[in-house]
CSV table of C-alpha atoms in Angstrom, one decimal:
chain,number,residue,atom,x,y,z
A,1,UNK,CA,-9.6,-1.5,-24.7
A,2,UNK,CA,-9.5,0.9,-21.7
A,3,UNK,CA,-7.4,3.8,-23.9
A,4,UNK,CA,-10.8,5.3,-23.9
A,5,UNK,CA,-10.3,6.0,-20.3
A,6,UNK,CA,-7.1,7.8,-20.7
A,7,UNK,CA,-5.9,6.5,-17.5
A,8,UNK,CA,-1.9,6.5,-18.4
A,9,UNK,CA,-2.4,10.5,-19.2
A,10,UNK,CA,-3.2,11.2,-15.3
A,11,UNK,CA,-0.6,9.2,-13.7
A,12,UNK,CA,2.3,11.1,-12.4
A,13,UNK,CA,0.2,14.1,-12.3
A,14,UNK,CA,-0.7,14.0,-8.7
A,15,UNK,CA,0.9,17.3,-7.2
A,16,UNK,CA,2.2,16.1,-3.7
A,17,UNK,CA,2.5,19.2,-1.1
A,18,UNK,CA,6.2,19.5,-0.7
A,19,UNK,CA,6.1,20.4,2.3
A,20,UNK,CA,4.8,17.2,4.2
A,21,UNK,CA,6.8,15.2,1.7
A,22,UNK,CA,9.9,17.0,3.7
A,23,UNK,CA,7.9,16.5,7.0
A,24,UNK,CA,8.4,12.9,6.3
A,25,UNK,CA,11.4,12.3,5.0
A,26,UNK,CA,12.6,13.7,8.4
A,27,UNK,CA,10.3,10.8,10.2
A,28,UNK,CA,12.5,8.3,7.9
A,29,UNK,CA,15.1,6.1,9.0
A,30,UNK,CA,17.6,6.6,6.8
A,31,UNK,CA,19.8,3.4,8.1
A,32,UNK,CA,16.7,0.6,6.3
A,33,UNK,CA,18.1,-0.6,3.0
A,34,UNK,CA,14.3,-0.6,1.8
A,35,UNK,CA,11.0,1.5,2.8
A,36,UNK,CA,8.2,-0.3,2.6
A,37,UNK,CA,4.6,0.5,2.4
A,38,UNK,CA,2.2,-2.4,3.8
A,39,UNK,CA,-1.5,-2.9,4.0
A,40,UNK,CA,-3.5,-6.2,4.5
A,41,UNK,CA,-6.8,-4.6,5.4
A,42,UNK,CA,-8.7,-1.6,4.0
A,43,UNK,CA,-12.4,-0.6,4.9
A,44,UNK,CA,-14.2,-3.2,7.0
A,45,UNK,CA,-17.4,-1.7,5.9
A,46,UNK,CA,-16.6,-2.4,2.4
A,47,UNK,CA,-18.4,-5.1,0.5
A,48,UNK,CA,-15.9,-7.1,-0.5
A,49,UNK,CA,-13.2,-6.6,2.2
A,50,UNK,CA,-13.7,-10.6,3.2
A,51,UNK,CA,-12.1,-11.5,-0.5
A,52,UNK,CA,-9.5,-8.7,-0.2
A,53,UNK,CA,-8.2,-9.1,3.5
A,54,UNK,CA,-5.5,-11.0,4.2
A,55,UNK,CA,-4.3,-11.9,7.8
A,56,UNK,CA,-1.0,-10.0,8.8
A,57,UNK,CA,0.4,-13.1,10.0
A,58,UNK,CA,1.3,-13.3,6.2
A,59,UNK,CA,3.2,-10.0,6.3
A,60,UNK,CA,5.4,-11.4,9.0
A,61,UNK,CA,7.3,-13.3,7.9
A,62,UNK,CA,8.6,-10.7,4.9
A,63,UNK,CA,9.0,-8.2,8.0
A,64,UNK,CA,11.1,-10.9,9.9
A,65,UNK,CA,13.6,-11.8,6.9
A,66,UNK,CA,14.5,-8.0,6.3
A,67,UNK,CA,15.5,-6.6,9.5
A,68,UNK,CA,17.2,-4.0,7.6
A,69,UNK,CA,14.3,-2.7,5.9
A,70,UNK,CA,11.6,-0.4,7.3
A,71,UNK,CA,7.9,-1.1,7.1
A,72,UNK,CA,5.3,1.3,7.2
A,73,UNK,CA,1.7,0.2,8.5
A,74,UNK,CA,-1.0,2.1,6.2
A,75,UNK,CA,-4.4,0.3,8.0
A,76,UNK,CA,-5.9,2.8,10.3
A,77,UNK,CA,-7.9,0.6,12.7
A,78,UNK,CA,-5.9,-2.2,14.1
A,79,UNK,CA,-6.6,-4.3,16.4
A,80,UNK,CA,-5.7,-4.5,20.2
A,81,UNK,CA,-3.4,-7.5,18.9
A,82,UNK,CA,-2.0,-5.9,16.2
A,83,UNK,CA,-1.0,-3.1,18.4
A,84,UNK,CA,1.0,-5.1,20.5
A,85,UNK,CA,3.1,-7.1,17.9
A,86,UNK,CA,3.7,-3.9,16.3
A,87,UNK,CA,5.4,-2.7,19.9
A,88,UNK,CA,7.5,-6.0,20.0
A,89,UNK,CA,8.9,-5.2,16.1
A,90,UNK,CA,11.4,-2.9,15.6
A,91,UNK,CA,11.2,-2.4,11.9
A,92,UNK,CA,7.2,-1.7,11.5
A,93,UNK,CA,6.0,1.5,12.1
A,94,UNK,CA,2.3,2.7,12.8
A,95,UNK,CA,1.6,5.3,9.5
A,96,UNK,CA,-1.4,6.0,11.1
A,97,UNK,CA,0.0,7.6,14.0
A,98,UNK,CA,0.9,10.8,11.5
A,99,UNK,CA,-1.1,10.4,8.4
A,100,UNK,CA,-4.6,11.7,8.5
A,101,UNK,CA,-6.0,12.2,5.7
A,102,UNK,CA,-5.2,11.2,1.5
A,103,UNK,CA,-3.0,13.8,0.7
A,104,UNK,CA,-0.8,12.9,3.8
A,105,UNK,CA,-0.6,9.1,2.7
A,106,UNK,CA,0.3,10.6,-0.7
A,107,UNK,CA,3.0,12.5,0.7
A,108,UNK,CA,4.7,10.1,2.6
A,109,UNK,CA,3.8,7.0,0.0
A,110,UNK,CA,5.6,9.1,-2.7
A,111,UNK,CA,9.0,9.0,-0.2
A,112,UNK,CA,8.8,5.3,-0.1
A,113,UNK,CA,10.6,2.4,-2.5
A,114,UNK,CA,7.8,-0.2,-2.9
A,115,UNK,CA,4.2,-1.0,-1.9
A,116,UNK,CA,2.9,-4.3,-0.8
A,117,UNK,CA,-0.7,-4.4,-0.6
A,118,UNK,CA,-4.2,-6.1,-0.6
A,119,UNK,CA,-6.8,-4.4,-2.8
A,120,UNK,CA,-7.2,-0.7,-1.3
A,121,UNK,CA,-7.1,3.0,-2.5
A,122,UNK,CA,-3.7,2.8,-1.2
A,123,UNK,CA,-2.8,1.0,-4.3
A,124,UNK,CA,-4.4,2.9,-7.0
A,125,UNK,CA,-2.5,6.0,-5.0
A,126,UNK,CA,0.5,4.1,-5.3
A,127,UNK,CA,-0.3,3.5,-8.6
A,128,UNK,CA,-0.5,7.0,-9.7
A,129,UNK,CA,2.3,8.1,-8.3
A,130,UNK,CA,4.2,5.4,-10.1
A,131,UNK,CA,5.8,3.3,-6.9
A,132,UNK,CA,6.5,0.3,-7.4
A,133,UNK,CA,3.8,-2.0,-6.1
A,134,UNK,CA,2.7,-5.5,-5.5
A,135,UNK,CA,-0.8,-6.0,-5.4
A,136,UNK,CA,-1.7,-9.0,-3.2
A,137,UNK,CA,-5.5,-10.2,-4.9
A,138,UNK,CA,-7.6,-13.3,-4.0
A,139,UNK,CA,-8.9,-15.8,-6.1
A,140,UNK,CA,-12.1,-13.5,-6.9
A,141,UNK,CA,-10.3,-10.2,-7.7
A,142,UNK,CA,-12.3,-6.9,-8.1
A,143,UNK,CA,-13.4,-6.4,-12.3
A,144,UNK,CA,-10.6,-3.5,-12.3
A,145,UNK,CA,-7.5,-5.9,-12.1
A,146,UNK,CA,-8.9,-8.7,-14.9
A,147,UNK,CA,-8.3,-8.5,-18.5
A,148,UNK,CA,-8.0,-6.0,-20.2
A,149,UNK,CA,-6.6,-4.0,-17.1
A,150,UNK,CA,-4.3,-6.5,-16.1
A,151,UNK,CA,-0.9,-6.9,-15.4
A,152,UNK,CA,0.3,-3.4,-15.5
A,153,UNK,CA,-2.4,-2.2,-18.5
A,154,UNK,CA,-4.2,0.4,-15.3
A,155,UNK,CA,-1.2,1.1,-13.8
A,156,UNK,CA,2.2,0.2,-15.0
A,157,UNK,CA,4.5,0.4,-11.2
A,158,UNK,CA,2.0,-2.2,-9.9
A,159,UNK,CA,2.2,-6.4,-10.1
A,160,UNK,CA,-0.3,-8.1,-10.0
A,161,UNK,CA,0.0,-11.5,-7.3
A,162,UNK,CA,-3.0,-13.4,-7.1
């Protein structure tokens, strides 16, 4: 049983600096229906980032059938051909290009409606704060996500989708 962690006592405790939650707000687009926080790649370097990838070709066609919604790019190190699909899409913007550090991504996550992600710290951030979130696992997910910790037991805003 994973009580003994007391993990549900520290979510919604994270203290978000109110002034770059303002900062951006401002950056938002108020006209989207939806703002959306996407990630299909974390840490190349880590171990298992070959299970937890997933090809943004996948995210595409989400992006494509909600023009009215924004979509906010949370991997830091695209590539030269993500770069130029992102110029040729109107709703997906670059987070990278104003988020430096965790506290930023906190900041402008907690602004957001909903998360859709692969298996990344941007999901456990997500998680604390208490957006909604759809957690996109492979076959093999990571020990944290399996019984008893599943389906909402580590964090209760996220979905598991494997």
């Amino acid at each position: 049983d994973p009580d003994f962690l007391n993990i549900h006592a520290l979510q919604g405790k994270w203290v978000v600096n109110l002034k770059k939650q303002q900062s951006y707000k401002d950056k938002m687009d108020f006209t989207a229906k939806k703002h959306v926080a996407i990630c299909w790649r974390g840490n190349s370097e880590h171990s298992r980032d070959h299970w937890r990838s997933i090809p943004f070709s996948y995210f595409l066609d989400v992006i494509n059938k909600h023009p009215d919604w924004m979509f906010y790019s949370f991997v830091f190190d695209l590539s030269e051909e993500e770069k130029e699909l992102f110029s040729k899409i109107d709703n997906l913007v670059d987070a990278s290009n104003f988020i430096s550090n965790f506290s930023d991504s906190a900041a402008f996550l907690s602004q957001l409606d909903v998360c859709i992600s692969c298996d990344t710290s941007l999901v456990h951030l997500a998680g604390n704060l208490q957006v909604p979130t759809s957690l996109l696992l492979p076959y093999r997910e990571d020990w944290r996500w399996k019984a008893p910790f599943s389906q909402g037991r580590l964090y209760p805003s996220v979905k598991l989708i494997v």
